[in-house]
C-alpha positions in Angstrom: 112.0 117.6 109.5 113.0 114.1 108.3 109.6 113.5 106.8 109.2 116.8 105.0 107.9 116.7 101.4 109.9 118.5 98.7 108.1 121.7 97.7 105.5 121.1 95.0 103.2 123.2 92.9 99.9 124.4 94.4 96.6 123.3 93.0 95.6 126.6 91.4 92.3 126.4 89.4 93.4 125.4 85.9 92.3 127.0 82.8 89.1 125.6 81.2 90.0 122.4 79.3 90.2 122.9 75.5 88.2 119.7 74.9 84.9 118.9 76.6 85.9 116.1 79.0 82.6 114.2 78.9 82.8 114.1 75.1 86.4 112.9 75.2 85.4 110.2 77.7 82.5 109.0 75.4 84.9 108.8 72.4 87.5 106.9 74.4 85.0 104.2 75.4 83.2 104.0 72.0 83.5 100.8 70.0 85.6 102.7 67.4 87.6 104.5 70.1 91.2 104.2 71.2 90.5 101.6 74.0 88.8 99.3 71.5 91.7 99.8 69.0 94.2 98.9 71.7 92.4 95.7 72.9 90.9 93.2 70.5 88.7 91.8 73.4 87.3 95.2 74.3 83.6 95.3 75.1 81.3 98.3 75.6 79.8 98.3 79.1 77.0 100.7 79.8 77.8 100.8 83.6 81.4 101.5 83.0 80.5 104.5 80.8 78.0 105.8 83.3 80.7 105.7 86.0 83.3 107.3 83.8 81.0 110.2 82.9 80.2 110.7 86.6 83.9 110.9 87.4 84.4 113.3 84.5 81.6 115.5 85.9 83.2 115.5 89.4 86.6 116.4 87.9 85.2 119.3 85.9 83.0 120.6 88.7 85.5 119.9 91.5 82.8 118.1 93.4 82.5 114.9 95.4 81.3 111.5 94.1 80.6 108.3 95.9 80.2 105.4 93.5 79.5 101.7 94.1 80.4 99.7 91.1 79.6 95.9 91.0 82.2 93.3 90.1 83.0 93.4 86.4 82.0 97.0 85.8 85.5 97.9 84.9 85.7 100.7 87.5 89.5 101.0 87.3 89.4 102.2 83.7 86.2 104.2 84.5 88.1 106.5 86.8 91.5 106.4 85.2 90.4 107.4 81.7 88.7 110.7 82.8 91.8 111.5 85.0 94.2 111.0 82.1 92.1 112.9 79.6 91.4 115.8 81.9 95.0 117.1 81.8 94.8 117.9 85.5 97.1 116.8 88.3 95.6 113.8 90.2 96.2 111.4 93.1 94.9 107.9 93.1 94.8 105.9 96.4 94.4 102.2 96.6 93.9 99.7 99.5 97.1 97.8 99.2 100.7 98.0 97.8 99.9 95.1 95.4 97.0 97.1 93.9 99.3 100.1 93.7 101.8 98.1 91.7 99.0 96.8 89.4 97.9 100.3 88.6 101.3 101.8 88.1 103.0 98.9 86.3 100.1 97.6 84.2 96.9 99.6 84.0 98.2 103.2 83.7 100.9 102.5 81.1 98.4 100.6 78.9 95.9 103.4 79.1 98.4 106.2 78.6 99.6 104.5 75.5 96.1 103.8 74.2 94.9 107.3 74.8 98.2 108.8 73.7 98.4 111.4 76.5 101.7 112.8 77.7 101.1 112.1 81.4 104.0 111.5 83.8 103.3 108.8 86.4 104.7 108.2 89.9 104.4 105.5 92.5 104.7 106.4 96.2 104.6 104.0 99.1 105.4 104.4 102.8 109.0 104.5 103.9 108.9 100.9 105.2 108.7 99.8 101.5 112.0 101.3 100.6 115.6 100.2 101.3 117.4 102.6 103.7 121.1 102.6 102.6 122.3 104.0 105.9 120.5 101.3 108.0 121.7 98.6 105.5 125.3 99.6 106.4 124.4 99.2 110.1 122.5 96.0 109.7 125.6 93.8 109.2 126.9 95.0 112.6 123.7 94.3 114.5 122.5 91.0 113.0 123.2 87.8 114.9 125.8 85.6 113.3 123.9 82.6 114.5 120.8 83.5 112.5 121.8 82.0 109.1 118.4 82.7 107.5 118.6 86.4 108.4 122.2 86.5 107.1 121.2 84.9 103.9 118.3 87.4 103.4 120.6 90.3 104.2 123.2 89.1 101.6 120.4 89.0 99.0 119.4 92.5 99.9 123.0 93.8 99.8 123.5 92.3 96.3 120.2 93.8 95.0 121.0 97.2 96.5 123.9 97.5 94.1 121.6 97.5 91.1 118.2 98.9 92.1 117.2 102.3 91.0 114.1 102.8 93.1 114.9 100.8 96.2 111.3 99.4 96.4 111.7 96.0 98.3 108.7 94.7 96.2 111.3 94.4 93.3 113.1 91.6 95.3 111.3 88.4 94.4 111.1 85.8 97.1 111.7 88.1 100.0 109.2 87.1 102.8 107.3 90.2 103.9 107.5 88.8 107.4 111.3 88.6 107.4 112.9 90.1 110.6 115.6 91.6 108.3 113.2 94.1 106.7 112.9 96.4 109.7 116.7 96.4 109.9 117.2 97.8 106.4 114.2 100.2 106.2 113.6 103.4 108.2 110.8 104.7 110.3 109.8 108.2 111.0 111.4 107.7 114.4 114.8 106.6 113.3 115.2 108.5 110.0 118.0 111.0 110.2 116.6 113.2 107.4 119.0 115.8 106.0 121.6 114.7 108.6 121.8 111.2 107.1 125.2 110.5 105.4 123.3 108.8 102.5 120.6 111.5 102.2 121.5 112.3 98.6 121.0 108.7 97.6 117.9 108.2 99.7 115.3 106.1 97.9 112.4 107.5 100.0 113.3 111.1 99.1 113.8 110.2 95.4 110.3 108.6 95.3 108.9 111.8 96.9 110.6 114.1 94.4 109.3 112.0 91.6 105.8 112.2 93.1 105.9 115.9 93.4 106.9 116.3 89.7 104.4 113.8 88.3 101.0 114.5 86.8 99.4 111.4 88.4 100.6 109.8 91.6 99.5 106.4 92.9 99.6 106.1 96.7 97.8 103.8 99.2 95.3 104.5 102.0 97.8 103.9 104.8 100.2 106.4 103.4 97.5 109.0 102.7 96.2 108.9 106.3 99.7 108.7 107.8 100.6 111.8 105.9 97.4 113.5 107.0 98.0 112.6 110.6 101.5 114.2 110.5 100.3 117.6 109.5 100.8 119.1 113.0 104.5 118.1 112.8 105.1 120.4 109.9 104.9 117.8 107.1 103.9 119.5 103.8 101.3 117.4 102.1 101.0 116.0 98.7 97.2 116.5 98.6 97.2 120.4 98.3 99.0 120.0 95.0 96.4 118.0 93.1 93.1 118.9 91.4 91.5 115.4 91.8 91.8 112.7 94.4 90.3 109.2 93.7 90.1 106.5 96.4 89.6 103.0 95.1 88.5 100.2 97.5 87.1 103.1 99.5 85.2 100.7 101.8 88.5 100.3 103.7 89.0 104.1 104.3 87.2 104.4 107.6 89.1 101.5 109.3 92.4 102.7 107.9 91.7 106.3 108.8 90.8 105.6 112.4 93.9 103.5 112.7 96.3 106.2 111.5 94.5 109.2 112.9 94.7 108.0 116.5 97.6 107.6 119.0 99.4 104.5 120.2 102.1 103.5 122.7 103.5 100.0 122.2 105.7 98.0 124.5 107.6 96.5 121.6 108.4 100.0 120.3 109.6 100.9 123.8 111.8 97.8 124.1 113.4 98.7 120.7 114.0 102.2 121.9 115.7 101.0 125.1 117.9 98.7 123.0 118.8 101.6 120.7 119.5 103.8 123.7 122.1 101.3 125.0 123.7 100.6 121.6 124.0 104.2 120.4 124.8 105.6 123.8 127.8 103.2 124.1 128.9 103.7 120.5 128.6 107.5 120.3 128.6 108.9 123.9 130.5 106.3 125.9 131.3 107.4 129.5 129.0 110.5 129.3 126.0 108.7 131.0 125.3 105.3 132.5 123.6 104.1 129.4 123.3 100.5 130.6 121.4 101.6 133.7 119.2 104.0 131.7 118.4 101.4 129.1 117.7 98.7 131.7 115.2 101.1 133.5 113.4 101.8 130.2 113.3 98.1 129.2 112.0 97.2 132.7 109.3 99.9 132.6 108.2 98.7 129.1 108.0 95.0 130.2 106.2 95.9 133.4 103.6 97.9 131.4 102.9 94.8 129.3 102.5 92.7 132.5 100.1 95.3 133.9 98.2 95.3 130.7 97.9 91.5 130.7 96.8 91.6 134.3 94.9 88.6 135.6 95.1 86.9 132.2 98.7 85.9 133.0 99.4 84.7 129.4 98.1 85.8 126.0 98.4 83.4 123.1 96.3 85.2 120.5 95.5 88.8 119.6 93.0 90.3 122.1 91.3 93.6 122.6 90.5 94.9 126.1 88.3 97.8 127.1 90.3 100.6 128.5 88.2 100.6 131.7 89.1 96.9 132.3 92.6 98.0 133.1 92.5 101.8 133.8 90.4 101.2 137.0 93.4 99.4 138.5 96.0 101.8 139.9 98.8 99.4 138.9 98.1 99.9 135.2 98.2 103.8 135.3 101.2 103.6 137.6 103.0 101.4 135.0 102.3 104.0 132.3 103.6 106.7 134.7 106.8 104.6 135.2 107.3 104.5 131.5 107.1 108.2 131.3 109.6 108.6 134.2 112.1 106.1 132.8 112.2 107.6 129.3 112.2 111.2 130.7 115.5 110.2 132.5 116.8 109.1 129.1 115.8 112.4 127.5 117.7 114.3 130.2 120.8 112.2 129.6 120.6 112.7 125.8 120.1 116.4 126.0 123.7 116.9 127.1 125.3 114.7 124.5 123.2 114.8 121.3 124.6 118.0 119.8 126.2 117.2 116.4 125.2 113.5 116.6 122.2 112.9 114.2 121.5 109.4 115.6 121.4 110.7 119.1 119.2 113.7 118.1 116.6 111.3 116.6 117.0 109.0 119.6 116.2 111.9 121.9 113.1 112.9 119.8 111.9 109.3 120.0 112.3 109.2 123.8 110.5 112.6 124.1 107.6 111.2 122.0 107.4 108.1 124.4 107.2 110.5 127.4 104.4 112.5 125.7 102.4 109.4 124.8 102.8 108.1 128.4 101.5 111.4 129.8 98.6 111.4 127.3 97.4 108.0 128.2 97.5 108.8 131.9 95.1 111.6 131.3 91.3 111.0 130.8 90.1 110.4 127.2 87.6 112.5 125.2 84.1 111.6 124.1 84.9 111.6 120.4 87.7 109.1 120.8 87.8 105.6 122.2 90.7 103.9 123.9 91.6 100.2 124.3 94.5 97.8 124.9 95.7 95.5 122.2 97.3 92.4 123.6 99.4 89.8 121.7 101.9 87.2 122.7 104.7 89.7 122.0 103.5 93.1 123.2 100.8 95.4 124.6 99.6 98.5 122.7 97.7 101.3 124.2 95.5 102.8 121.4 93.3 105.8 121.1 91.3 106.4 117.9 88.5 108.6 116.5 85.2 106.9 115.9 85.2 107.8 112.2 86.9 110.0 109.6 84.1 112.6 109.2 85.9 115.6 110.8 89.2 115.1 108.9 87.7 114.4 105.5 85.4 117.4 105.9 88.3 119.6 106.8 90.3 118.4 103.8 87.4 118.9 101.4 86.9 122.5 102.7 90.6 123.4 102.4 90.6 123.9 98.6 88.2 123.1 95.7 89.1 119.8 94.1 87.4 116.6 92.9 86.9 113.8 95.4 85.9 110.4 94.1 85.3 107.4 96.3 84.6 104.0 94.7 84.3 100.3 95.6 82.2 97.3 94.8 80.8 97.5 98.3 79.9 100.9 99.9 76.4 100.1 101.3 73.2 98.3 100.8 70.9 101.3 100.2 70.7 103.9 97.4 72.3 106.6 99.7 75.2 104.3 100.5 74.8 105.4 104.1 77.2 102.8 105.5 80.1 104.7 104.0 78.8 108.2 103.5 77.8 108.8 107.1 81.1 107.6 108.5 83.0 109.7 106.0 80.9 112.8 106.2 79.9 112.6 102.5 76.1 112.8 102.8 76.2 115.8 100.4 78.2 114.0 97.7 76.7 112.8 94.4 75.9 109.0 94.7 75.9 106.4 91.9 75.3 102.7 92.1 76.3 100.6 89.0 75.3 97.0 89.1 77.5 94.1 87.9 77.0 93.1 84.2 77.5 89.4 85.0 74.6 86.9 84.6 74.4 85.7 88.2 71.0 83.9 88.0 72.4 81.7 85.2 76.0 81.3 86.4 75.8 81.3 90.2 74.0 79.4 92.9 73.5 80.4 96.6 73.0 77.7 99.2 72.0 78.3 102.8 71.8 74.9 104.6 68.3 74.8 106.1 69.1 72.4 109.0 72.4 73.4 110.3 73.9 74.1 113.7 73.7 77.7 114.8 77.0 79.7 114.9 77.1 79.6 118.7 76.5 75.8 118.9 79.6 73.8 119.8 79.4 71.6 116.7 79.1 74.5 114.2 82.7 74.8 113.1 83.0 71.0 112.6 79.8 71.0 110.6 81.2 73.7 108.3 84.3 71.7 107.7 82.3 68.5 106.9 80.1 70.4 104.5 83.1 72.0 102.9 84.6 68.6 102.5 81.5 67.3 100.7 81.5 70.3 98.4 85.2 70.1 97.6 84.9 66.4 97.0 82.1 67.0 94.5 84.1 69.7 92.7 87.5 68.0 93.1 89.0 71.0 94.8 88.8 74.6 93.6 87.2 75.7 96.8 87.6 78.6 99.3 86.5 78.4 102.9 86.3 81.8 104.5 86.1 82.0 108.3 85.0 85.0 110.4 87.6 84.2 113.1 91.0 82.7 113.3 89.8 80.5 116.2 87.3 78.6 114.1 89.8 78.2 111.2 91.8 75.2 112.6 88.7 73.3 113.7 87.1 73.7 110.3 90.3 72.7 108.5 90.6 69.5 110.5 87.0 68.5 109.9 87.5 69.3 106.2 90.5 66.9 106.1 88.6 64.2 107.9 85.7 64.5 105.5 88.0 64.4 102.4 89.9 61.4 103.8 86.6 59.5 104.3 85.4 60.4 100.7 88.8 59.4 99.2 90.7 61.3 96.6 93.7 63.5 96.9 92.4 67.0 97.5 95.0 69.2 99.3 94.0 71.4 102.2 95.8 74.7 102.5 95.4 76.8 105.7 96.2 80.4 106.3 99.4 80.7 108.4 101.1 77.7 106.8 103.0 80.0 104.4 102.8 83.7 103.5 99.6 84.7 101.8 101.2 85.0 98.3 102.8 81.6 98.5 99.5 80.0 99.6 97.7 81.5 96.6 100.4 80.3 94.3 100.0 76.7 95.6 96.2 77.0 95.3 96.5 78.1 91.7 99.1 75.5 90.8 97.1 72.6 92.2 93.4 72.7 91.1 92.7 69.8 93.5 93.0 72.0 96.6 90.9 73.8 99.2 92.1 77.0 100.9 90.9 77.8 104.4 91.5 81.5 105.3 90.2 84.2 107.6 89.9 88.0 107.1 92.9 88.6 104.8 91.3 86.3 102.1 87.9 87.9 102.1 88.9 90.6 99.7 91.7 91.6 97.3 91.9 88.0 95.9 91.2 87.7 92.2 90.8 84.1 90.8 89.0 84.3 87.5 88.0 81.3 85.5 87.4 77.8 86.9 90.3 77.7 89.3 87.8 78.8 92.0 84.1 77.6 91.7 83.0 77.2 95.3 83.1 79.6 98.2 81.9 78.7 101.7 81.4 81.3 104.4 81.2 79.9 107.9 78.8 82.4 109.4 77.4 85.9 109.0 80.3 88.4 109.4 78.8 90.6 112.1 81.4 92.9 113.8 82.3 91.6 117.3 80.0 93.3 119.8 82.7 93.5 122.5 85.2 95.3 120.3 85.8 98.7 122.1 85.5 100.7 118.8 82.3 98.9 117.9 80.9 99.5 121.5 81.7 103.2 121.2 80.0 103.5 117.8 76.9 101.7 119.2 76.7 104.1 122.1 76.9 107.1 119.8 74.2 105.7 117.4 71.9 105.0 120.4 72.5 108.4 122.0 71.4 110.0 118.7 68.2 107.9 118.7 69.3 105.4 116.0 69.1 101.6 115.8 72.6 100.3 116.3 71.7 96.8 115.2 70.4 97.9 111.8 72.7 100.8 111.2 75.9 99.1 112.3 75.8 95.4 112.8 73.6 94.4 109.8 75.1 97.1 107.6 78.6 95.9 108.4 77.7 92.3 107.8 76.2 93.2 104.4 79.4 94.8 103.3 81.6 92.0 104.5 79.3 89.4 103.0 79.4 91.1 99.6 83.2 91.2 99.8 83.5 87.5 100.6 80.9 86.5 98.0 82.8 88.7 95.5 85.7 86.1 95.4 83.4 83.7 93.4 82.4 85.3 90.1 85.2 87.4 88.6 84.4 87.4 84.9 81.4 87.0 82.5 82.0 83.3 82.0 82.7 82.3 85.7 80.3 79.9 87.3 80.1 78.7 90.9 78.4 78.1 94.2 78.3 80.3 97.3 77.5 78.6 100.6 76.6 80.6 103.7 76.7 78.2 106.6 74.5 80.3 108.9 70.7 79.4 109.2 70.0 83.0 110.4 70.4 84.1 106.8 67.2 82.2 106.0 65.3 82.4 109.3 65.7 85.9 110.6 64.0 89.1 109.3 67.4 90.8 108.7 68.3 87.8 106.5 66.2 89.2 103.7 68.3 92.4 103.8 71.5 90.4 103.7 70.3 88.2 100.8 69.2 91.4 98.9 72.7 92.8 99.4 74.2 89.9 97.5 74.2 89.6 93.7 71.0 87.9 92.4 72.2 84.3 92.5 69.7 81.4 91.9 68.8 79.8 95.3 69.7 76.1 95.7 67.0 74.7 98.1 68.8 71.5 99.3 72.3 70.2 99.8 71.8 67.6 97.0 70.8 70.4 94.6 73.9 72.3 95.5 76.1 69.2 95.1 74.5 68.4 91.8 75.5 71.9 90.6 79.1 71.3 91.7 79.2 67.9 90.0 78.0 69.6 86.8 80.7 72.2 87.1 83.3 69.5 87.7 82.2 67.6 84.6 82.4 70.8 82.5 85.9 71.4 83.9 87.1 67.9 83.0 
């Protein structure tokens, strides 16, 4: 199999550690310990030590721990120190590739040196992060000579390929993650040739996997973890059985990532790409042995007609949209279009069966076509109660998606497979002591729970303002009012402001009203808006120019760390309830109600509390940070559930009027000057 893991050691129960782990952890965090000796700014944190000891207990007992640790607790060191001192093989999974890099390149080497432990480390990402040497050689033949930007990017990659040892594209500074060249020079599970690849010995993906299987501690990400778990039935040997402890940081993202990867999908863009490859490879490697042009044209036509059927009466789609499965499945034309996809690609399979022997590219092409046929057949059949189906539409494609409602079954199965420690941690896992928002969806009700509050002095350093007389979120003037208020705040603070929106639709209206307000007030505050540039470039511009405001949607609500006075005001446009018409949300509501639960409290308010805590968490990032959080939604103050949402936030001092809030910002601006 192309995606098979190299063989690795099994996780046999290790001998009892020579040193008591809890005592070793206490010594490490003591004021006269190795961490203090390595860092002149080291501070003892009671919450950090409580979390570290709980992790140590889970490692020694091979048990499960769910731990919510407030901002500033130092949770990264709190779980890494026990892992490094335990002498046991471990896996750490993070939410993003950038957090992976931070752990592997900065935190782990520092800790390993400070603790003086002989631990080997490895970083493992998905194959789309690594250069594929075979596809790099093919890219020059397929890229359009008219696309000078793509040619320039390809030339940079070709030059870098001569010197890189690991092949991780993150090494290549300035490469836009949205570049169309990246899919041309990386592999997917569909087009990877595995051991048949002429560059297999030099394969960066396989080298990264070999390093991972030989290391004591491996850093992965949630996407890779669940992708690997989802491929078990295809014979993929897993990394997980070889470790004694698995830690998931930013665990609040696990359920969403898990349902995404543990489901099934059939995308029209994927089918169009397959039709293009059928034509290109058929004519290159099996010319004259089938009418490749006719076969590819039939596949391409079936894919495009499926998208037309999915769009249906909407005619055009300009923004991402989710449709309930029943909205399309009840029309015969939609299911017929899926059937036609199956028939067109089945004809391609029949043609490839006779010519693919000895041709690795054609063998993989046949497997991809067979998978397309299987997915088409699956989506024509009725769904099951424990899964939900929907149609994702965008301007470019339609995707048929089926996903489980949660990750309970799969995590329970993995936990029962072998005794090992399981640690799940984040700053936001629930708004009650049992952390039910996370534990129920993950099947972890039986795990030990720990909540460690932030050590920051929020009452002294932070203010919360909920405008008392403000348009309601469904009022036509709400978005403009948010922009105007953001302009007044940014003007008082002279920039250094985030505006977080719950939808992309509201973002442009808010940004324009913000510009208008700033223009009326005078000054030269710059307005940056998500989509103008890649996320990393926008953040660099924001940090380089203190007199700026950044308006962003979901991708800016978390994973952004701006300590100090570079960011001192965060506005949230409205309470971040999940969209009620989202098919996955609807299915979860039905299940809660069928079990006699209260869907509004258990799902909508609980979800909003988590998202609100994440957005508010952008404001105060260190002991000395100060700032203002504005929630532009009067329901926060007027509705009964508002008390629950306010209680979920850190204990900020309440500003009772806009003037009081602006006075606080003027005070911060004077201190900054």
